[in-house]
mmCIF file of C-alpha atoms in Angstrom:
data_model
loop_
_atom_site.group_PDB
_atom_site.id
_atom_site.type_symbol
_atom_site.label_atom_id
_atom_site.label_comp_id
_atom_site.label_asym_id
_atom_site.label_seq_id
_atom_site.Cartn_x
_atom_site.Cartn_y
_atom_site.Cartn_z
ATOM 1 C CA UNK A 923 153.057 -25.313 200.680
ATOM 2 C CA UNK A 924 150.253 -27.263 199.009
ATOM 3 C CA UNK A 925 150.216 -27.716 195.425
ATOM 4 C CA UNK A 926 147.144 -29.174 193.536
ATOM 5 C CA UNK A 927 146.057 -32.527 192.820
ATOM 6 C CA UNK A 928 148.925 -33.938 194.770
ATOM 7 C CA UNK A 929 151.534 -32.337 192.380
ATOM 8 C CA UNK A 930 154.868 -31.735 193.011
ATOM 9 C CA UNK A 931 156.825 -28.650 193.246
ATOM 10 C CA UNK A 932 157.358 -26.910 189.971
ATOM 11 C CA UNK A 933 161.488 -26.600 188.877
ATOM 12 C CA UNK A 934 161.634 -22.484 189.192
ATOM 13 C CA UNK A 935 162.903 -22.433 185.681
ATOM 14 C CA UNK A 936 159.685 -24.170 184.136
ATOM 15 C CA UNK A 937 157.497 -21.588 186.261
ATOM 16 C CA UNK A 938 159.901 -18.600 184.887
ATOM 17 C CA UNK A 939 159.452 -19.997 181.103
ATOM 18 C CA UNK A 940 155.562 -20.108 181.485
ATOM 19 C CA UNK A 941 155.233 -16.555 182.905
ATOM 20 C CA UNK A 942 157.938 -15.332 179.614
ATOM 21 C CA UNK A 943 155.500 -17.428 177.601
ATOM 22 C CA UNK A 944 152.701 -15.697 177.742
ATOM 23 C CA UNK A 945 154.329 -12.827 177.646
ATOM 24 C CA UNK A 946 156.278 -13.690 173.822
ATOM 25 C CA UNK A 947 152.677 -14.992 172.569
ATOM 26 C CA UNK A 948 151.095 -11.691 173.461
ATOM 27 C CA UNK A 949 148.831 -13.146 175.843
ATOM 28 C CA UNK A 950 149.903 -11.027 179.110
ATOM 29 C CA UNK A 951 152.354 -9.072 180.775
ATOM 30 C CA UNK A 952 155.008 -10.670 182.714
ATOM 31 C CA UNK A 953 154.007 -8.867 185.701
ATOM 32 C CA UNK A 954 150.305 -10.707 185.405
ATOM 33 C CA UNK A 955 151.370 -13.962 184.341
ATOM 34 C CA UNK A 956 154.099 -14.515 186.795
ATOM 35 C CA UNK A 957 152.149 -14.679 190.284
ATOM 36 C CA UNK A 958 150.344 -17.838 188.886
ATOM 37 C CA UNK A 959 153.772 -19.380 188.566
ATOM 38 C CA UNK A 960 154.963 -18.504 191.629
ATOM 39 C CA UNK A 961 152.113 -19.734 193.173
ATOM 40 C CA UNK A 962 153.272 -23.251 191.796
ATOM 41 C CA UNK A 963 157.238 -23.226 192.854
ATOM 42 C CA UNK A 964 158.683 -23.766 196.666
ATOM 43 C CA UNK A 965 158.478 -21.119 198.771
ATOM 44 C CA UNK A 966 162.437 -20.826 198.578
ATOM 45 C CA UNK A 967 162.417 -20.468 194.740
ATOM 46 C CA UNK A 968 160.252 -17.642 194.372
ATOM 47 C CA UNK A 969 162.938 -15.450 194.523
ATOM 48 C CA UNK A 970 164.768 -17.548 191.723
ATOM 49 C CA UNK A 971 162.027 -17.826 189.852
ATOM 50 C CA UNK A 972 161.545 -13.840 189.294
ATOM 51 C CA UNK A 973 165.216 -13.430 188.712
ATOM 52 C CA UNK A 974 164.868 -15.921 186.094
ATOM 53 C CA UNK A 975 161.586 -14.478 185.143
ATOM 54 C CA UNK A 976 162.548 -10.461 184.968
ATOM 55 C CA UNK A 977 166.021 -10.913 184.162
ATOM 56 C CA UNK A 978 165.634 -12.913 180.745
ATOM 57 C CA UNK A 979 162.855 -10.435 180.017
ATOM 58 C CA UNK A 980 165.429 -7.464 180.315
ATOM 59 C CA UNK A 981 167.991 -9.319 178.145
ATOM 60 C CA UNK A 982 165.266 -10.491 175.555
ATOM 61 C CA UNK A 983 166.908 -8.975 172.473
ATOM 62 C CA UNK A 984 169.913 -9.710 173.364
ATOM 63 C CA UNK A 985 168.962 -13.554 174.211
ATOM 64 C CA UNK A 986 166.651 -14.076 171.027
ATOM 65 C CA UNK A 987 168.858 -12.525 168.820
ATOM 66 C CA UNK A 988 171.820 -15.173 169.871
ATOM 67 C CA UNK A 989 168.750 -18.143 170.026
ATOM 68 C CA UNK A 990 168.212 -17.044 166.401
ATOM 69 C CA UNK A 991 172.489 -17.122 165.298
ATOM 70 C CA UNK A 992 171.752 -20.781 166.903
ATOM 71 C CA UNK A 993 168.860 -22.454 165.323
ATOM 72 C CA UNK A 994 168.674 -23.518 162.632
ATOM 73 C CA UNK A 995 164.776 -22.078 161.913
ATOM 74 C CA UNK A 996 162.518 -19.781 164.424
ATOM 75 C CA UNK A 997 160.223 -21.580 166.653
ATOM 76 C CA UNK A 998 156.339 -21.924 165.644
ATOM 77 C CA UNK A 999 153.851 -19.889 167.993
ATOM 78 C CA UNK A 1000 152.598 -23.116 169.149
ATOM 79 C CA UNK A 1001 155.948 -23.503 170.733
ATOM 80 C CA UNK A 1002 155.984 -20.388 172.698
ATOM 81 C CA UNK A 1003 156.788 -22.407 175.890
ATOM 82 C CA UNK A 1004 159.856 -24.114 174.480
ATOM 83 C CA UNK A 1005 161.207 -20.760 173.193
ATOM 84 C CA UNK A 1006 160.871 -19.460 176.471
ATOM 85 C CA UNK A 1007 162.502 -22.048 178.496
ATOM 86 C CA UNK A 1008 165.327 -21.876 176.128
ATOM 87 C CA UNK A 1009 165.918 -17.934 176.404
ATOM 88 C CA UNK A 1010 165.829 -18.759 180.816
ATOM 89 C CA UNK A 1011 168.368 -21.366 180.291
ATOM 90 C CA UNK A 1012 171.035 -18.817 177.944
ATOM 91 C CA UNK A 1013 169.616 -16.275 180.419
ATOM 92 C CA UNK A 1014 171.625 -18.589 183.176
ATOM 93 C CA UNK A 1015 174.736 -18.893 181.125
ATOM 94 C CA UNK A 1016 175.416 -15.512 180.225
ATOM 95 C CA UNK A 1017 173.853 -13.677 183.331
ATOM 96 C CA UNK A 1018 174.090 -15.426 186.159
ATOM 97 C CA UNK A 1019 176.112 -17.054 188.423
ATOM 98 C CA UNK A 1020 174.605 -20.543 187.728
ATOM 99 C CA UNK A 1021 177.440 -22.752 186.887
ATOM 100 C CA UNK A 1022 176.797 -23.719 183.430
ATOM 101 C CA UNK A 1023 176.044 -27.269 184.369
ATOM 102 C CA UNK A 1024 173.204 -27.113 186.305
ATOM 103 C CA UNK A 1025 172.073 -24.336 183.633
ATOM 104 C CA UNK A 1026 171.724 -26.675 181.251
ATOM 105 C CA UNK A 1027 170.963 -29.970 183.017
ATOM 106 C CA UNK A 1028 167.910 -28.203 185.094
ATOM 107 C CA UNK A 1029 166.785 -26.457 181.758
ATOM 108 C CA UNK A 1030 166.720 -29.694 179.967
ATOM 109 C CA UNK A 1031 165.109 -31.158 182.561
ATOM 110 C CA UNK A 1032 162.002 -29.448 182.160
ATOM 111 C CA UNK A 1033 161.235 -29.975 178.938
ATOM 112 C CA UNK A 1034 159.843 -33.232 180.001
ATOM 113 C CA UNK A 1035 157.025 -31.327 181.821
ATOM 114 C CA UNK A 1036 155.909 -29.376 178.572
ATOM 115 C CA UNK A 1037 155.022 -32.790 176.677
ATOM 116 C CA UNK A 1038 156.912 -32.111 173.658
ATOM 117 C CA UNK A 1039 159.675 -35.152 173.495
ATOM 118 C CA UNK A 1040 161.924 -33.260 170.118
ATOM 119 C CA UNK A 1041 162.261 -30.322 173.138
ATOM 120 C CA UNK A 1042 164.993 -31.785 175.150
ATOM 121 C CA UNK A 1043 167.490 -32.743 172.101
ATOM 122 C CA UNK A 1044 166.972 -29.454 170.649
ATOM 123 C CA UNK A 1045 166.918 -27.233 173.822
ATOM 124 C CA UNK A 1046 170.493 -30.154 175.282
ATOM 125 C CA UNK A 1047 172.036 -28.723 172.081
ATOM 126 C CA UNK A 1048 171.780 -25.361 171.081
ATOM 127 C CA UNK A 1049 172.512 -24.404 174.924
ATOM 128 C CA UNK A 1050 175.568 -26.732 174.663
ATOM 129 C CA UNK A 1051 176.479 -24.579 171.324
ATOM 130 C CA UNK A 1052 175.572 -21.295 173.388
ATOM 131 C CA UNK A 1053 178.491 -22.358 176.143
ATOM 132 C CA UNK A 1054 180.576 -23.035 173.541
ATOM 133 C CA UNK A 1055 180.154 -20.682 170.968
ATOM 134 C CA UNK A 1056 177.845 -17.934 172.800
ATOM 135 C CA UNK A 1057 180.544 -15.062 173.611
ATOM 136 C CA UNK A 1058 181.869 -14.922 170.115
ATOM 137 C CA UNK A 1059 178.489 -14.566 168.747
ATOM 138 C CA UNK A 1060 177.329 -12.001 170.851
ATOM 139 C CA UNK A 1061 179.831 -10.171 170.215
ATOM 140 C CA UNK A 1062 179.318 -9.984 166.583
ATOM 141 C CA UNK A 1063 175.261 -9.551 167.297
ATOM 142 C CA UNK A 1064 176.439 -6.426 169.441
ATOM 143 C CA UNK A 1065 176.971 -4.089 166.096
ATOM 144 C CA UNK A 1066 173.131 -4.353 166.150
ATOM 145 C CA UNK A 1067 171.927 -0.850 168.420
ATOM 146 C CA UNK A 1068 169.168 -3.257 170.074
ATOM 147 C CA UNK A 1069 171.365 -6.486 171.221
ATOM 148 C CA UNK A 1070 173.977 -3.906 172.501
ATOM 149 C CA UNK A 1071 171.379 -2.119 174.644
ATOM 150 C CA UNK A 1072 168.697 -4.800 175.075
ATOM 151 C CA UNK A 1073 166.109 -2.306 174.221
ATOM 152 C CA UNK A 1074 163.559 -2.481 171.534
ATOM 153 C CA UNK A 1075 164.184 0.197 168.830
ATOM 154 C CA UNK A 1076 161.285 2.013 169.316
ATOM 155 C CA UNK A 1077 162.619 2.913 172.985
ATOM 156 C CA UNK A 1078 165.752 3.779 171.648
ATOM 157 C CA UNK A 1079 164.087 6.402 169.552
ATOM 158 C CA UNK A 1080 162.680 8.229 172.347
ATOM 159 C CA UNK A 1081 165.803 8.194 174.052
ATOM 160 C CA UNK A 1082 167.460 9.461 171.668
ATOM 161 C CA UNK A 1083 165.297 12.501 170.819
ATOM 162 C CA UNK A 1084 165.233 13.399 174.729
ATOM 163 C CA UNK A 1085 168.638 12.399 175.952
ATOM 164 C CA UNK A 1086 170.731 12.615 172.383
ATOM 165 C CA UNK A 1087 174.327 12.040 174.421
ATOM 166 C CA UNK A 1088 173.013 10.462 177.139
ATOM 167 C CA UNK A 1089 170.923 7.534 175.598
ATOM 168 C CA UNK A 1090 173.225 4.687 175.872
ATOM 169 C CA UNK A 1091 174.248 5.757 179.648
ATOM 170 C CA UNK A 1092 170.362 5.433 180.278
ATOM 171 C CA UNK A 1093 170.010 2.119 178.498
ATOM 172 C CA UNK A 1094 173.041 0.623 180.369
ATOM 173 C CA UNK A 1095 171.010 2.063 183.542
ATOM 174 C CA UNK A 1096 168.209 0.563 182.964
ATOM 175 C CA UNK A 1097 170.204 -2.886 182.662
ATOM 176 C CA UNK A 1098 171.582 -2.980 185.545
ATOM 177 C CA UNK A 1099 170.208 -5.393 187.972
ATOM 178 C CA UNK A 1100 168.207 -3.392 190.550
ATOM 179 C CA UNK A 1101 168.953 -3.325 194.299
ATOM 180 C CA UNK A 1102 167.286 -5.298 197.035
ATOM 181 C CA UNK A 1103 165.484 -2.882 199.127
ATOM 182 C CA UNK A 1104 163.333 -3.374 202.527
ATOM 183 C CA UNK A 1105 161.009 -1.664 204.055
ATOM 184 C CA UNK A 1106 160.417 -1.568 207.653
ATOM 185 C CA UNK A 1107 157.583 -2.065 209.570
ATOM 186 C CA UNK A 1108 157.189 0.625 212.266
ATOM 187 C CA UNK A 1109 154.741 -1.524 214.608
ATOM 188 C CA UNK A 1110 157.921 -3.598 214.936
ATOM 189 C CA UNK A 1111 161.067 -1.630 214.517
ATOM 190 C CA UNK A 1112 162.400 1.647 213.863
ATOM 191 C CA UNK A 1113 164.544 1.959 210.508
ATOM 192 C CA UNK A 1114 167.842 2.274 212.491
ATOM 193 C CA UNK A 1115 166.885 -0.371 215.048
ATOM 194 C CA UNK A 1116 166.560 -2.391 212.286
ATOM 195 C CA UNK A 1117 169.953 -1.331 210.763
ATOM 196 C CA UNK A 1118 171.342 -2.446 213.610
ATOM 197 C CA UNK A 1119 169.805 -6.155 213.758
ATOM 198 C CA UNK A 1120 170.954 -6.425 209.944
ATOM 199 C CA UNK A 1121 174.412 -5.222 211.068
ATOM 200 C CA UNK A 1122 174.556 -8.092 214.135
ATOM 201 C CA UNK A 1123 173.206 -10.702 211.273
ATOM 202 C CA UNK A 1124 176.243 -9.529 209.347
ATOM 203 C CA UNK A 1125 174.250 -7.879 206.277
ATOM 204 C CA UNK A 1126 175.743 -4.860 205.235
ATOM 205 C CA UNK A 1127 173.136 -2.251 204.368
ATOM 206 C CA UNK A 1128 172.061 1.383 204.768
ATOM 207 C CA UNK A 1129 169.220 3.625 204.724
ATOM 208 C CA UNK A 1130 167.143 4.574 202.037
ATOM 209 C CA UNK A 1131 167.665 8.534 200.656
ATOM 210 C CA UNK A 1132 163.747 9.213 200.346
ATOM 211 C CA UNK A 1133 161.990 6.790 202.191
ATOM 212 C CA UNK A 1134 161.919 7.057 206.109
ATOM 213 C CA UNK A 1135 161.558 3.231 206.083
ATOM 214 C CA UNK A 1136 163.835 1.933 203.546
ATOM 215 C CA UNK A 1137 167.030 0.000 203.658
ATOM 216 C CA UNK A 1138 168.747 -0.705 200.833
ATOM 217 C CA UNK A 1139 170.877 -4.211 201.271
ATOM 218 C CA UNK A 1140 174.405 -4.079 199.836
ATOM 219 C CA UNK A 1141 173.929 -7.662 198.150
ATOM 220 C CA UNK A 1142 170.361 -9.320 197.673
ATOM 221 C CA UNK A 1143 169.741 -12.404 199.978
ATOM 222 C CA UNK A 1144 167.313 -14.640 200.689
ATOM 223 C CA UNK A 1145 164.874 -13.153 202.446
ATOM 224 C CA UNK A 1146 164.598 -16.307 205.347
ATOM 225 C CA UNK A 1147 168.407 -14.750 206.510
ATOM 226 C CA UNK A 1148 166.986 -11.549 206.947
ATOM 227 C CA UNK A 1149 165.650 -11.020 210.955
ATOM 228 C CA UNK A 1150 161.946 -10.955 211.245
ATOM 229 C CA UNK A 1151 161.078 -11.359 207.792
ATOM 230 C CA UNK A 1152 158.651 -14.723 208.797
ATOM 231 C CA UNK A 1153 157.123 -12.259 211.839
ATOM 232 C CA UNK A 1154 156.420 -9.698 209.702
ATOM 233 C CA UNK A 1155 159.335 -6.842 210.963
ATOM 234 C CA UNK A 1156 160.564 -6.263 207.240
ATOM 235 C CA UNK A 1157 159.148 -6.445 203.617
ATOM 236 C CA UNK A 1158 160.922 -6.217 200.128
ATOM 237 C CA UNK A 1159 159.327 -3.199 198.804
ATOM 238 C CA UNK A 1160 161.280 -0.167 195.819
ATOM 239 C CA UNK A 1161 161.956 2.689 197.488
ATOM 240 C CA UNK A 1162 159.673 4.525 195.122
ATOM 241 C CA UNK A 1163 156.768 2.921 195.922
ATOM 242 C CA UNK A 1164 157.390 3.397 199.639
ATOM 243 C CA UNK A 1165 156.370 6.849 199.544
ATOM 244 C CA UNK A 1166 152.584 6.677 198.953
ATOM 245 C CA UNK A 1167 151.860 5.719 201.834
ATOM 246 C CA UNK A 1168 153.446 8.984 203.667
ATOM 247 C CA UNK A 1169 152.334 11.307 200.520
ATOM 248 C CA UNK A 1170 148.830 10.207 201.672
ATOM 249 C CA UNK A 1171 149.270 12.020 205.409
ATOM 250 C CA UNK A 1172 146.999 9.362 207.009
ATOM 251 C CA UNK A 1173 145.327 10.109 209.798
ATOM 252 C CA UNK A 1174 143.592 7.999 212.661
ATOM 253 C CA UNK A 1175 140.014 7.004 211.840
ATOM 254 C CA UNK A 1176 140.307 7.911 207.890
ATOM 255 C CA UNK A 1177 138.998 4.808 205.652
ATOM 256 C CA UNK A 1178 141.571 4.245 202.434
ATOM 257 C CA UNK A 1179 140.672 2.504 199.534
ATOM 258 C CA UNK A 1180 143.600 1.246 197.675
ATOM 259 C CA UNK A 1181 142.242 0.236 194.460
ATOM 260 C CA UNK A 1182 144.770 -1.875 192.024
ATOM 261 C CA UNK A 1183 146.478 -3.160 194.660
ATOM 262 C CA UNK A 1184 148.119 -6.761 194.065
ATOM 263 C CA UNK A 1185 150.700 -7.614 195.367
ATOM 264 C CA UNK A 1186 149.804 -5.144 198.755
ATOM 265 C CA UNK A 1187 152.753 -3.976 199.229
ATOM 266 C CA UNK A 1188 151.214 -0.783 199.701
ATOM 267 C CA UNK A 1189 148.243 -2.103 200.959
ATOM 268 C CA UNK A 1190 150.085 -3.250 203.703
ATOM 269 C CA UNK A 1191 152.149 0.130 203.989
ATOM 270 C CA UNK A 1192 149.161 1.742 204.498
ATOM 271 C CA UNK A 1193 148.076 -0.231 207.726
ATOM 272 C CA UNK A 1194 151.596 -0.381 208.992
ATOM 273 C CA UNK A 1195 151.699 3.702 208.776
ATOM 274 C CA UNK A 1196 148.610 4.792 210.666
ATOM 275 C CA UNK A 1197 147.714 1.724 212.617
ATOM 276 C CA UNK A 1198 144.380 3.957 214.044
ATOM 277 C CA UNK A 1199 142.588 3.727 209.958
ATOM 278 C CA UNK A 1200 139.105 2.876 210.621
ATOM 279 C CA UNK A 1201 139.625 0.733 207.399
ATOM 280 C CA UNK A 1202 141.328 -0.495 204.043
ATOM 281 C CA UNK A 1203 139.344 -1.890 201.479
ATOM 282 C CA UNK A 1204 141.925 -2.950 198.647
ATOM 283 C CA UNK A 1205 140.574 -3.943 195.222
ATOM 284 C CA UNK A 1206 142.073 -5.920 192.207
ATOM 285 C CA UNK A 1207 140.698 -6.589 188.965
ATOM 286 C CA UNK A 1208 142.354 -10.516 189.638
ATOM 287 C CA UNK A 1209 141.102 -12.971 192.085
ATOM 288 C CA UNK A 1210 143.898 -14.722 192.021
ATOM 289 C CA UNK A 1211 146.204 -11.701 192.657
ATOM 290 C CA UNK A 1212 144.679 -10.970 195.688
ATOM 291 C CA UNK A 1213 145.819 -14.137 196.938
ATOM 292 C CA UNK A 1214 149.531 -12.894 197.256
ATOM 293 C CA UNK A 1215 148.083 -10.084 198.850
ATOM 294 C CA UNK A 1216 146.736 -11.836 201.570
ATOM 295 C CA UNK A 1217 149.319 -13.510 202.031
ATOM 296 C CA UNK A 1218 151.266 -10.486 202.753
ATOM 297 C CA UNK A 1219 149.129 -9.159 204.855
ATOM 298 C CA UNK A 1220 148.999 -12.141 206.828
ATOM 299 C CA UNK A 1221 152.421 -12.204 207.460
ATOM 300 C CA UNK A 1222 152.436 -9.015 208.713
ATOM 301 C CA UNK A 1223 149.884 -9.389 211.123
ATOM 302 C CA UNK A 1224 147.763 -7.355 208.961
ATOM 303 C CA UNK A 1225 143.749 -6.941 207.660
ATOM 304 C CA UNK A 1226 142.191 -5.264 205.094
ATOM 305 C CA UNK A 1227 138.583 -5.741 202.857
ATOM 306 C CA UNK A 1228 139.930 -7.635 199.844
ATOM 307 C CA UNK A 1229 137.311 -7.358 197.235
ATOM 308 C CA UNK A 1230 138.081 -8.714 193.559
ATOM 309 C CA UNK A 1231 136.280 -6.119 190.612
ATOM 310 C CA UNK A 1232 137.124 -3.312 188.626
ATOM 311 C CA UNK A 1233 137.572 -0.505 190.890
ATOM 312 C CA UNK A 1234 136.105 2.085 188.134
ATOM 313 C CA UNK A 1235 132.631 -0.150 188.081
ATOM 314 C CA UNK A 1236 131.948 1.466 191.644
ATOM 315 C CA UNK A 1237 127.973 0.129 191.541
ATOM 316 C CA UNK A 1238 129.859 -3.758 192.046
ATOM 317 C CA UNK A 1239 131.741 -3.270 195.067
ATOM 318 C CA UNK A 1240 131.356 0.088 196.337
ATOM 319 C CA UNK A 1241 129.188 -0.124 199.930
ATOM 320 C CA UNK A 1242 128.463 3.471 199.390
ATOM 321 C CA UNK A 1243 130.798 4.412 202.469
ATOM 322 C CA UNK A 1244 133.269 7.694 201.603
ATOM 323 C CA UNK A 1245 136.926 7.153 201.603
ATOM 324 C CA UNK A 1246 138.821 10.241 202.986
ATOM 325 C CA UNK A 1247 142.104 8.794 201.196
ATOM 326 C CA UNK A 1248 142.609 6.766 197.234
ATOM 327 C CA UNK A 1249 145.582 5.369 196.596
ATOM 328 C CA UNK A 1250 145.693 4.489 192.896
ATOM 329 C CA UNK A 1251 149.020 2.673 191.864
ATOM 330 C CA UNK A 1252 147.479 2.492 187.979
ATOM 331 C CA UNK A 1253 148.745 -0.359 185.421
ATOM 332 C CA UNK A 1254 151.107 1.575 183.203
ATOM 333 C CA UNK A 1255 153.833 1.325 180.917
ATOM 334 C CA UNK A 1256 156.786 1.653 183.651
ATOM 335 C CA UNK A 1257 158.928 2.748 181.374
ATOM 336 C CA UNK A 1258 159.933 5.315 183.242
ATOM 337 C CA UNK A 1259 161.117 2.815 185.617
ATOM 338 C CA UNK A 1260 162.610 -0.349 183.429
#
């Protein structure tokens, strides 16, 4: 992996804090900001980097809420980044299996990179004071409806009014670290063929209830132990989103335009369902996203038209060619998904 102007590696921590930066100053979603980051981190560490990365962001409340018990006044808006890295290093200590050293020594560490010398003392000692102190304090913020549930209150309302004795069951849900789920490329393998290579690897898994190419693992794992993933025979894909691609009943010599499509995980479904499409044109509003999806599709052995623009500006991209299937994955709130 290349990284520009000779620079090293980024520590996945660092790249985690950036992406949750962004997101705490307003400036983006985590699910726009991140790719950049990952972009900038090893190969290997991408998959640290969004557990880092999603899982603080689902613990938020609960994590600023202790950073607050903990400092001694908030952080400025300026210092966005710092507040960030610190909520990915208590992130570590309470929520992962990180041993508590490396937590806090790799945290630490990357304060150097944000040019802000006070960081490190401040960020060494209050997560030194969260190892110490942190369980005890939490469990006195808990009384507070949003640091029990890690869900903003406004949520909670809604919940509440639809699901009155259900609510909490639903927050604690949508907590709950999600499971590692492939998807599996038909030009390579069938699903139980694939089952079966998993099985002789020693990875427990089964199949998917909706999805006729979905496995769901029984523990994540790096995706380099799982067979075929550099030659393209598997993808990590949510079972949900594995079903557009049959819901679209493609057909040999149909042209598809999947417009919003970053990171082409259903770009690539598409191609991998009906091999015979005269065509995929896939459009992002973000250059830079599409970047990830070529990279996917290369992987898979894949091609599509990748064409950066807004796909409802039709007169800046659109060749005038019809499309006898859209697939429109739209930007959205997801909370119906947390």
């Amino acid at each position: 992996m290349r990284h520009r102007h000779g620079a090293g590696p980024m520590n996945p921590r660092l790249a985690a804090a950036k992406a949750l930066a962004a997101v705490l100053s307003g400036k983006a979603s985590l699910n726009s900001s991140l790719p950049t980051q990952l972009d900038k981190v090893e190969v290997r560490d991408r998959g640290l980097t969004q557990d880092l990365a999603f899982g603080t962001a689902r613990w938020q409340p609960r994590l600023s809420a202790l950073a607050a018990k903990l400092l001694q006044k908030p952080f400025k808006a300026a210092d966005a980044d710092v507040e960030a890295l610190l909520l990915v290093g208590l992130y570590q200590l309470f929520y992962s299996r990180i041993p508590a050293h490396a937590a806090i020594g790799e945290t630490v560490g990357c304060a150097d990179k944000l040019k802000k010398p006070w960081a490190k003392g401040l960020l060494n000692a209050v997560l030194r004071n969260a190892q110490r102190d942190g369980e005890a304090l939490l469990i006195d913020l808990e009384q507070d409806p949003v640091v029990r549930t890690a869900h903003p209150r406004w949520l909670q309302k809604a919940l509440k009014a639809a699901w009155p004795e259900q609510w909490e069951a639903i927050c604690a849900a949508n907590n709950a670290h999600p499971p590692m789920i492939l998807r599996v490329n038909r030009r390579h393998n069938s699903r139980d063929q694939y089952l079966e290579l998993l099985n002789t690897a020693g990875l427990q898994a089964s199949a998917c209830t909706f999805s006729q190419d979905g496995i769901v693992l029984a523990e994540p794992c790096d995706v380099r132990s799982l067979p075929g993933f550099a030659e393209g025979w598997i993808s990590v894909q949510d079972e949900a989103a594995q079903l557009a691609a049959d819901l679209l009943e493609l057909a040999p010599g149909q042209r598809v335009l999947d417009a919003c499509c970053a990171p082409g995980g259903k770009t690539c479904h598409l191609l991998e369902v009906q091999p015979q499409l005269s065509g995929v044109v896939a459009v992002d509003l973000e250059a830079k996203r599409l970047v990830r999806v070529r990279e996917n599709l290369d992987r898979l052995g894949l091609d599509a038209e990748l064409i950066a623009a807004d796909a409802r500006e039709t007169a800046q991209w659109w060749d005038g060619k019809p499309f006898q299937r859209i697939l429109l994955d739209a930007p959205c709130s997801a909370t119906g998904v947390i």
